[in-house]
PDB file of C-alpha atoms and ligand atoms in Angstrom:
ATOM      1  CA  MET N  13     -45.650 229.088  76.074  1.00  0.00           C
ATOM      2  CA  ARG N  14     -45.442 225.411  75.674  1.00  0.00           C
ATOM      3  CA  GLU N  15     -47.918 224.129  77.434  1.00  0.00           C
ATOM      4  CA  ASN N  16     -50.545 220.733  77.024  1.00  0.00           C
ATOM      5  CA  ILE N  17     -53.798 221.828  76.035  1.00  0.00           C
ATOM      6  CA  VAL N  18     -56.836 219.706  75.588  1.00  0.00           C
ATOM      7  CA  ALA N  19     -59.027 221.730  73.272  1.00  0.00           C
ATOM      8  CA  GLY N  20     -62.547 220.281  72.647  1.00  0.00           C
ATOM      9  CA  ASN N  21     -64.381 222.616  69.186  1.00  0.00           C
ATOM     10  CA  TRP N  22     -68.510 221.159  68.959  1.00  0.00           C
ATOM     11  CA  LYS N  23     -68.717 222.685  65.816  1.00  0.00           C
ATOM     12  CA  MET N  24     -72.429 223.409  64.865  1.00  0.00           C
ATOM     13  CA  ASN N  25     -73.727 221.615  67.869  1.00  0.00           C
ATOM     14  CA  LEU N  26     -75.611 221.333  71.373  1.00  0.00           C
ATOM     15  CA  ASN N  27     -78.844 223.951  72.249  1.00  0.00           C
ATOM     16  CA  ALA N  28     -77.686 226.101  74.481  1.00  0.00           C
ATOM     17  CA  GLN N  29     -78.805 223.852  77.425  1.00  0.00           C
ATOM     18  CA  GLU N  30     -76.891 221.148  76.284  1.00  0.00           C
ATOM     19  CA  ALA N  31     -73.823 222.912  75.940  1.00  0.00           C
ATOM     20  CA  ASN N  32     -74.874 224.828  79.679  1.00  0.00           C
ATOM     21  CA  GLU N  33     -75.473 220.661  80.503  1.00  0.00           C
ATOM     22  CA  LEU N  34     -72.027 219.645  79.579  1.00  0.00           C
ATOM     23  CA  THR N  35     -70.473 223.058  80.349  1.00  0.00           C
ATOM     24  CA  LYS N  36     -71.522 222.441  84.322  1.00  0.00           C
ATOM     25  CA  ILE N  37     -69.744 218.266  84.420  1.00  0.00           C
ATOM     26  CA  LEU N  38     -66.777 219.508  83.309  1.00  0.00           C
ATOM     27  CA  VAL N  39     -66.760 222.241  85.759  1.00  0.00           C
ATOM     28  CA  ASN N  40     -67.388 220.058  87.940  1.00  0.00           C
ATOM     29  CA  SER N  41     -64.647 216.920  87.231  1.00  0.00           C
ATOM     30  CA  THR N  42     -62.138 218.967  86.031  1.00  0.00           C
ATOM     31  CA  GLN N  43     -61.951 221.523  89.819  1.00  0.00           C
ATOM     32  CA  ASN N  44     -59.094 219.662  90.839  1.00  0.00           C
ATOM     33  CA  LEU N  45     -57.168 219.304  87.423  1.00  0.00           C
ATOM     34  CA  GLY N  46     -54.632 222.174  88.141  1.00  0.00           C
ATOM     35  CA  ASN N  47     -53.400 223.527  84.921  1.00  0.00           C
ATOM     36  CA  THR N  48     -51.816 220.429  82.502  1.00  0.00           C
ATOM     37  CA  PRO N  49     -53.959 220.747  80.740  1.00  0.00           C
ATOM     38  CA  LYS N  50     -55.305 223.218  80.077  1.00  0.00           C
ATOM     39  CA  VAL N  51     -58.697 222.646  78.591  1.00  0.00           C
ATOM     40  CA  ILE N  52     -60.034 224.965  76.266  1.00  0.00           C
ATOM     41  CA  LEU N  53     -64.284 224.857  75.187  1.00  0.00           C
ATOM     42  CA  CYS N  54     -64.213 226.543  71.957  1.00  0.00           C
ATOM     43  CA  THR N  55     -67.639 226.655  71.676  1.00  0.00           C
ATOM     44  CA  PRO N  56     -70.094 228.182  68.677  1.00  0.00           C
ATOM     45  CA  ASN N  57     -70.570 232.622  69.011  1.00  0.00           C
ATOM     46  CA  VAL N  58     -73.625 232.143  70.873  1.00  0.00           C
ATOM     47  CA  PHE N  59     -72.773 229.475  73.417  1.00  0.00           C
ATOM     48  CA  ILE N  60     -69.504 231.659  73.868  1.00  0.00           C
ATOM     49  CA  PRO N  61     -71.512 234.442  77.209  1.00  0.00           C
ATOM     50  CA  GLN N  62     -72.740 231.089  78.979  1.00  0.00           C
ATOM     51  CA  THR N  63     -69.790 229.300  78.666  1.00  0.00           C
ATOM     52  CA  VAL N  64     -67.658 231.631  80.293  1.00  0.00           C
ATOM     53  CA  SER N  65     -69.938 232.953  83.093  1.00  0.00           C
ATOM     54  CA  GLN N  66     -69.784 228.732  83.592  1.00  0.00           C
ATOM     55  CA  THR N  67     -65.958 228.356  83.826  1.00  0.00           C
ATOM     56  CA  GLN N  68     -65.162 231.411  85.215  1.00  0.00           C
ATOM     57  CA  ASN N  69     -64.268 230.415  87.915  1.00  0.00           C
ATOM     58  CA  SER N  70     -62.734 227.020  86.928  1.00  0.00           C
ATOM     59  CA  ALA N  71     -59.114 226.619  85.182  1.00  0.00           C
ATOM     60  CA  ILE N  72     -60.911 225.708  82.220  1.00  0.00           C
ATOM     61  CA  LYS N  73     -60.487 228.465  78.826  1.00  0.00           C
ATOM     62  CA  VAL N  74     -63.614 229.704  76.195  1.00  0.00           C
ATOM     63  CA  GLY N  75     -62.316 230.328  72.113  1.00  0.00           C
ATOM     64  CA  GLY N  76     -63.859 231.020  69.150  1.00  0.00           C
ATOM     65  CA  GLN N  77     -63.749 229.228  65.521  1.00  0.00           C
ATOM     66  CA  ASN N  78     -63.240 231.551  63.914  1.00  0.00           C
ATOM     67  CA  CYS N  79     -62.577 234.987  63.543  1.00  0.00           C
ATOM     68  CA  SER N  80     -63.360 237.900  60.509  1.00  0.00           C
ATOM     69  CA  ARG N  81     -60.742 239.695  59.042  1.00  0.00           C
ATOM     70  CA  PHE N  82     -62.635 242.276  59.257  1.00  0.00           C
ATOM     71  CA  ASP N  83     -62.308 245.161  61.534  1.00  0.00           C
ATOM     72  CA  LYS N  84     -66.292 246.287  62.391  1.00  0.00           C
ATOM     73  CA  GLY N  85     -68.586 247.230  59.803  1.00  0.00           C
ATOM     74  CA  ALA N  86     -71.127 246.128  57.217  1.00  0.00           C
ATOM     75  CA  TYR N  87     -70.230 242.553  56.712  1.00  0.00           C
ATOM     76  CA  THR N  88     -73.666 240.606  57.589  1.00  0.00           C
ATOM     77  CA  GLY N  89     -73.710 237.725  59.458  1.00  0.00           C
ATOM     78  CA  GLU N  90     -69.482 237.728  61.118  1.00  0.00           C
ATOM     79  CA  THR N  91     -67.848 237.742  63.440  1.00  0.00           C
ATOM     80  CA  SER N  92     -65.213 240.326  65.040  1.00  0.00           C
ATOM     81  CA  ALA N  93     -62.434 239.676  66.845  1.00  0.00           C
ATOM     82  CA  SER N  94     -63.146 242.117  69.755  1.00  0.00           C
ATOM     83  CA  MET N  95     -66.815 241.412  69.377  1.00  0.00           C
ATOM     84  CA  LEU N  96     -65.332 237.508  70.058  1.00  0.00           C
ATOM     85  CA  LYS N  97     -62.692 238.867  73.058  1.00  0.00           C
ATOM     86  CA  SER N  98     -66.329 241.652  74.702  1.00  0.00           C
ATOM     87  CA  VAL N  99     -66.941 239.119  75.796  1.00  0.00           C
ATOM     88  CA  GLY N 100     -64.637 236.870  77.325  1.00  0.00           C
ATOM     89  CA  ALA N 101     -63.433 234.501  74.616  1.00  0.00           C
ATOM     90  CA  GLU N 102     -59.152 233.768  74.631  1.00  0.00           C
ATOM     91  CA  TYR N 103     -58.822 231.343  72.297  1.00  0.00           C
ATOM     92  CA  VAL N 104     -59.218 231.018  68.632  1.00  0.00           C
ATOM     93  CA  ILE N 105     -59.885 228.429  65.714  1.00  0.00           C
ATOM     94  CA  ILE N 106     -58.353 229.861  62.522  1.00  0.00           C
ATOM     95  CA  GLY N 107     -58.125 227.874  59.209  1.00  0.00           C
ATOM     96  CA  HIS N 108     -59.888 224.427  60.315  1.00  0.00           C
ATOM     97  CA  SER N 109     -60.095 222.281  57.045  1.00  0.00           C
ATOM     98  CA  GLU N 110     -64.114 222.846  57.368  1.00  0.00           C
ATOM     99  CA  ARG N 111     -63.234 226.476  57.147  1.00  0.00           C
ATOM    100  CA  ARG N 112     -61.206 226.387  54.190  1.00  0.00           C
ATOM    101  CA  GLU N 113     -63.188 224.055  52.168  1.00  0.00           C
ATOM    102  CA  TYR N 114     -66.651 224.358  52.823  1.00  0.00           C
ATOM    103  CA  PHE N 115     -66.290 228.186  52.412  1.00  0.00           C
ATOM    104  CA  ASN N 116     -63.306 228.616  50.272  1.00  0.00           C
ATOM    105  CA  GLU N 117     -61.172 230.379  53.391  1.00  0.00           C
ATOM    106  CA  SER N 118     -57.571 230.818  51.557  1.00  0.00           C
ATOM    107  CA  ASN N 119     -54.684 231.543  53.297  1.00  0.00           C
ATOM    108  CA  THR N 120     -54.553 235.069  52.379  1.00  0.00           C
ATOM    109  CA  GLN N 121     -58.336 235.559  54.103  1.00  0.00           C
ATOM    110  CA  LEU N 122     -56.308 233.441  57.288  1.00  0.00           C
ATOM    111  CA  LEU N 123     -53.792 236.104  57.789  1.00  0.00           C
ATOM    112  CA  GLY N 124     -56.479 238.677  57.807  1.00  0.00           C
ATOM    113  CA  LYS N 125     -58.026 236.026  60.798  1.00  0.00           C
ATOM    114  CA  ILE N 126     -55.140 236.125  62.434  1.00  0.00           C
ATOM    115  CA  LYS N 127     -54.112 239.796  62.629  1.00  0.00           C
ATOM    116  CA  GLN N 128     -57.755 240.747  63.066  1.00  0.00           C
ATOM    117  CA  ALA N 129     -57.546 238.644  66.372  1.00  0.00           C
ATOM    118  CA  GLN N 130     -53.768 239.064  67.763  1.00  0.00           C
ATOM    119  CA  THR N 131     -54.586 242.103  67.422  1.00  0.00           C
ATOM    120  CA  ASN N 132     -57.121 241.971  70.027  1.00  0.00           C
ATOM    121  CA  ASN N 133     -55.400 239.277  72.401  1.00  0.00           C
ATOM    122  CA  LEU N 134     -56.686 235.886  71.010  1.00  0.00           C
ATOM    123  CA  LYS N 135     -54.925 233.360  71.858  1.00  0.00           C
ATOM    124  CA  VAL N 136     -54.891 231.598  67.666  1.00  0.00           C
ATOM    125  CA  ILE N 137     -55.463 228.033  67.423  1.00  0.00           C
ATOM    126  CA  LEU N 138     -53.679 227.797  64.242  1.00  0.00           C
ATOM    127  CA  CYS N 139     -55.393 224.426  61.834  1.00  0.00           C
ATOM    128  CA  CYS N 140     -52.936 222.627  59.053  1.00  0.00           C
ATOM    129  CA  GLY N 141     -53.060 219.284  57.740  1.00  0.00           C
ATOM    130  CA  GLU N 142     -52.979 217.013  55.146  1.00  0.00           C
ATOM    131  CA  PRO N 143     -56.170 215.047  52.263  1.00  0.00           C
ATOM    132  CA  LEU N 144     -55.861 211.908  51.653  1.00  0.00           C
ATOM    133  CA  GLN N 145     -54.762 212.067  48.443  1.00  0.00           C
ATOM    134  CA  GLU N 146     -51.647 214.207  49.953  1.00  0.00           C
ATOM    135  CA  ARG N 147     -50.733 211.585  52.348  1.00  0.00           C
ATOM    136  CA  SER N 148     -51.196 208.791  49.653  1.00  0.00           C
ATOM    137  CA  SER N 149     -48.927 210.033  47.658  1.00  0.00           C
ATOM    138  CA  GLY N 150     -46.759 210.760  49.564  1.00  0.00           C
ATOM    139  CA  ASN N 151     -46.393 214.566  48.911  1.00  0.00           C
ATOM    140  CA  HIS N 152     -48.125 215.259  53.097  1.00  0.00           C
ATOM    141  CA  ILE N 153     -44.888 216.518  54.519  1.00  0.00           C
ATOM    142  CA  HIS N 154     -44.440 218.569  52.004  1.00  0.00           C
ATOM    143  CA  PHE N 155     -47.989 220.235  51.687  1.00  0.00           C
ATOM    144  CA  VAL N 156     -47.672 220.966  55.291  1.00  0.00           C
ATOM    145  CA  THR N 157     -44.822 223.082  54.774  1.00  0.00           C
ATOM    146  CA  ASN N 158     -45.884 224.845  52.219  1.00  0.00           C
ATOM    147  CA  GLN N 159     -49.538 225.346  53.881  1.00  0.00           C
ATOM    148  CA  LEU N 160     -47.658 226.782  57.164  1.00  0.00           C
ATOM    149  CA  GLU N 161     -45.002 228.570  55.524  1.00  0.00           C
ATOM    150  CA  ASP N 162     -47.140 230.131  53.079  1.00  0.00           C
ATOM    151  CA  LEU N 163     -48.495 231.981  56.755  1.00  0.00           C
ATOM    152  CA  PHE N 164     -44.944 232.089  58.811  1.00  0.00           C
ATOM    153  CA  ASN N 165     -43.584 234.580  56.418  1.00  0.00           C
ATOM    154  CA  GLN N 166     -45.898 236.857  56.585  1.00  0.00           C
ATOM    155  CA  LEU N 167     -45.885 236.770  60.255  1.00  0.00           C
ATOM    156  CA  ASN N 168     -43.211 238.634  61.961  1.00  0.00           C
ATOM    157  CA  LYS N 169     -41.576 237.281  64.847  1.00  0.00           C
ATOM    158  CA  GLU N 170     -43.746 238.263  67.703  1.00  0.00           C
ATOM    159  CA  GLU N 171     -46.836 236.886  66.212  1.00  0.00           C
ATOM    160  CA  ILE N 172     -45.363 233.076  65.002  1.00  0.00           C
ATOM    161  CA  GLU N 173     -44.406 233.025  68.890  1.00  0.00           C
ATOM    162  CA  LYS N 174     -47.875 233.218  70.185  1.00  0.00           C
ATOM    163  CA  LEU N 175     -49.404 230.587  68.051  1.00  0.00           C
ATOM    164  CA  ILE N 176     -50.966 227.594  69.254  1.00  0.00           C
ATOM    165  CA  VAL N 177     -50.573 224.656  66.095  1.00  0.00           C
ATOM    166  CA  ALA N 178     -52.276 221.907  64.961  1.00  0.00           C
ATOM    167  CA  TYR N 179     -52.281 218.995  63.368  1.00  0.00           C
ATOM    168  CA  GLU N 180     -55.186 218.200  62.102  1.00  0.00           C
ATOM    169  CA  PRO N 181     -54.882 215.280  58.700  1.00  0.00           C
ATOM    170  CA  ILE N 182     -58.362 216.219  56.959  1.00  0.00           C
ATOM    171  CA  TRP N 183     -58.431 212.228  56.518  1.00  0.00           C
ATOM    172  CA  ALA N 184     -58.286 211.741  60.019  1.00  0.00           C
ATOM    173  CA  ILE N 185     -61.103 214.076  61.157  1.00  0.00           C
ATOM    174  CA  GLY N 186     -64.432 212.990  61.771  1.00  0.00           C
ATOM    175  CA  THR N 187     -63.723 208.898  59.926  1.00  0.00           C
ATOM    176  CA  GLY N 188     -63.573 207.556  63.326  1.00  0.00           C
ATOM    177  CA  GLU N 189     -59.529 207.293  61.835  1.00  0.00           C
ATOM    178  CA  THR N 190     -56.564 208.313  63.288  1.00  0.00           C
ATOM    179  CA  ALA N 191     -52.919 209.275  62.314  1.00  0.00           C
ATOM    180  CA  SER N 192     -51.135 206.748  63.717  1.00  0.00           C
ATOM    181  CA  PRO N 193     -48.641 207.987  67.077  1.00  0.00           C
ATOM    182  CA  GLU N 194     -45.524 207.825  64.415  1.00  0.00           C
ATOM    183  CA  GLN N 195     -47.280 209.460  61.758  1.00  0.00           C
ATOM    184  CA  ALA N 196     -48.435 212.544  63.776  1.00  0.00           C
ATOM    185  CA  GLN N 197     -45.258 213.200  65.994  1.00  0.00           C
ATOM    186  CA  GLU N 198     -43.173 212.654  62.351  1.00  0.00           C
ATOM    187  CA  MET N 199     -44.910 215.303  61.372  1.00  0.00           C
ATOM    188  CA  HIS N 200     -45.013 217.780  64.983  1.00  0.00           C
ATOM    189  CA  ALA N 201     -41.501 217.418  63.885  1.00  0.00           C
ATOM    190  CA  VAL N 202     -41.886 218.551  60.897  1.00  0.00           C
ATOM    191  CA  ILE N 203     -43.807 221.305  62.657  1.00  0.00           C
ATOM    192  CA  ARG N 204     -40.675 222.240  65.016  1.00  0.00           C
ATOM    193  CA  ARG N 205     -38.487 222.614  62.339  1.00  0.00           C
ATOM    194  CA  LEU N 206     -39.898 225.034  60.387  1.00  0.00           C
ATOM    195  CA  LEU N 207     -40.736 227.238  63.126  1.00  0.00           C
ATOM    196  CA  ALA N 208     -37.512 226.708  64.243  1.00  0.00           C
ATOM    197  CA  LYS N 209     -35.931 229.070  61.058  1.00  0.00           C
ATOM    198  CA  TYR N 210     -38.482 231.596  62.008  1.00  0.00           C
ATOM    199  CA  LEU N 211     -37.752 231.862  65.866  1.00  0.00           C
ATOM    200  CA  GLY N 212     -34.351 229.490  66.772  1.00  0.00           C
ATOM    201  CA  GLU N 213     -34.169 226.142  68.339  1.00  0.00           C
ATOM    202  CA  GLY N 214     -35.600 227.636  71.995  1.00  0.00           C
ATOM    203  CA  GLY N 215     -38.563 229.571  69.971  1.00  0.00           C
ATOM    204  CA  ALA N 216     -40.130 226.451  68.276  1.00  0.00           C
ATOM    205  CA  SER N 217     -39.367 224.019  71.179  1.00  0.00           C
ATOM    206  CA  GLU N 218     -41.764 227.247  73.514  1.00  0.00           C
ATOM    207  CA  ILE N 219     -44.900 226.474  70.523  1.00  0.00           C
ATOM    208  CA  SER N 220     -47.856 224.207  71.868  1.00  0.00           C
ATOM    209  CA  ILE N 221     -48.629 221.617  68.406  1.00  0.00           C
ATOM    210  CA  LEU N 222     -51.843 219.627  69.086  1.00  0.00           C
ATOM    211  CA  TYR N 223     -52.941 217.028  66.340  1.00  0.00           C
ATOM    212  CA  GLY N 224     -56.639 216.295  65.567  1.00  0.00           C
ATOM    213  CA  GLY N 225     -58.695 213.700  63.990  1.00  0.00           C
ATOM    214  CA  SER N 226     -60.552 211.159  65.663  1.00  0.00           C
ATOM    215  CA  VAL N 227     -58.731 212.097  69.264  1.00  0.00           C
ATOM    216  CA  LYS N 228     -59.912 209.606  72.017  1.00  0.00           C
ATOM    217  CA  GLY N 229     -59.916 208.217  75.113  1.00  0.00           C
ATOM    218  CA  ASN N 230     -59.136 204.872  74.117  1.00  0.00           C
ATOM    219  CA  ASN N 231     -55.745 206.547  72.221  1.00  0.00           C
ATOM    220  CA  ALA N 232     -55.075 209.814  73.161  1.00  0.00           C
ATOM    221  CA  LYS N 233     -52.611 208.517  76.485  1.00  0.00           C
ATOM    222  CA  GLU N 234     -50.459 206.847  72.853  1.00  0.00           C
ATOM    223  CA  ILE N 235     -50.902 210.706  70.800  1.00  0.00           C
ATOM    224  CA  PHE N 236     -49.438 212.396  74.042  1.00  0.00           C
ATOM    225  CA  SER N 237     -46.884 210.813  74.900  1.00  0.00           C
ATOM    226  CA  ASN N 238     -45.156 212.208  71.606  1.00  0.00           C
ATOM    227  CA  PRO N 239     -41.903 214.808  72.708  1.00  0.00           C
ATOM    228  CA  ASP N 240     -43.329 217.336  70.127  1.00  0.00           C
ATOM    229  CA  ILE N 241     -47.294 216.661  70.791  1.00  0.00           C
ATOM    230  CA  ASP N 242     -48.932 218.950  73.463  1.00  0.00           C
ATOM    231  CA  GLY N 243     -51.934 217.875  73.617  1.00  0.00           C
ATOM    232  CA  GLY N 244     -55.294 217.998  70.904  1.00  0.00           C
ATOM    233  CA  LEU N 245     -58.145 219.048  69.172  1.00  0.00           C
ATOM    234  CA  VAL N 246     -60.932 217.879  69.790  1.00  0.00           C
ATOM    235  CA  GLY N 247     -64.223 217.565  67.480  1.00  0.00           C
ATOM    236  CA  GLY N 248     -66.409 214.793  67.965  1.00  0.00           C
ATOM    237  CA  ALA N 249     -65.515 213.371  71.421  1.00  0.00           C
ATOM    238  CA  SER N 250     -65.592 217.135  72.862  1.00  0.00           C
ATOM    239  CA  LEU N 251     -68.568 216.474  72.518  1.00  0.00           C
ATOM    240  CA  ASN N 252     -70.039 213.890  74.817  1.00  0.00           C
ATOM    241  CA  ALA N 253     -68.338 214.706  78.915  1.00  0.00           C
ATOM    242  CA  ASN N 254     -66.882 211.750  79.262  1.00  0.00           C
ATOM    243  CA  ASP N 255     -65.163 210.811  76.512  1.00  0.00           C
ATOM    244  CA  PHE N 256     -63.993 214.581  76.650  1.00  0.00           C
ATOM    245  CA  LEU N 257     -63.069 213.744  80.180  1.00  0.00           C
ATOM    246  CA  ALA N 258     -61.389 210.404  79.395  1.00  0.00           C
ATOM    247  CA  ILE N 259     -58.969 212.653  76.760  1.00  0.00           C
ATOM    248  CA  ILE N 260     -58.645 215.637  79.148  1.00  0.00           C
ATOM    249  CA  ASN N 261     -56.994 212.632  81.554  1.00  0.00           C
ATOM    250  CA  ALA N 262     -54.878 210.291  79.605  1.00  0.00           C
ATOM    251  CA  PHE N 263     -52.190 214.058  80.954  1.00  0.00           C
TER     252      PHE N 263
HETATM  253  C1  PEP Z   1     -61.982 218.680  64.513  1.00  0.00           C
HETATM  254  O1  PEP Z   1     -62.032 218.754  63.646  1.00  0.00           O
HETATM  255  O2  PEP Z   1     -61.019 219.632  64.766  1.00  0.00           O
HETATM  256  C2  PEP Z   1     -61.677 217.112  64.827  1.00  0.00           C
HETATM  257  C3  PEP Z   1     -60.153 217.319  65.277  1.00  0.00           C
HETATM  258  O3  PEP Z   1     -61.930 215.854  64.715  1.00  0.00           O
HETATM  259  P1  PEP Z   1     -62.612 215.212  65.238  1.00  0.00           P
HETATM  260  O4  PEP Z   1     -62.440 213.994  66.828  1.00  0.00           O
HETATM  261  O5  PEP Z   1     -63.979 214.691  65.188  1.00  0.00           O
HETATM  262  O6  PEP Z   1     -61.554 214.186  64.148  1.00  0.00           O
END
């Protein structure tokens, strides 16, 4: 179901006390929010249980930032999708550019992660996005289309229907540089047209497509007001309660 979403990606930041403090403020400040936008906190795995417990009487949902492509077994250091689910996570980010770049995650690996997540009833926030040289050379649409098509071609309709897609131009992540609303909308429309190839127009119109890349309180409204942009995946600004609330309140 298409819905407006603001998801925070805490990455590898905060300690348990800081996570607790931040979550407490967000729970208190979003009490009257209702269900729009849906707020998701993608925390480091070790903070998931405490965040789930703190948010249980609120509308805030909790997710992980990655999961293993394996079911279980001798994979030291990995966390399975079923483990995330068992501590109360409902979402998981898959294919973040930092995972693709620093941990060499290929589409083959990402496919395994998507399957594991969905088998365990986690909702997948699937990231895509082009590096600067692809944008500069005018190849960005081709690049992102290929990135997604490669995965969509190996998923069935029911699996694609369950995805949330996040477009995150790599050159805009953590750089303070944001894609212009026009650049973001252009790519979101391309992604929705691509989804229509697999799901039909009606199916594609039901998918939430989030924008990520230096979303802040002062640019969120303009970005979110575009027809194919259903919210944001927020890194840096999700670590500060006031900054994150300003983005949530942009809807
Ligand atoms: C992200 O890493 O998903 C992200 C969008 O980061 P930032 O908001 O800091 O650019």
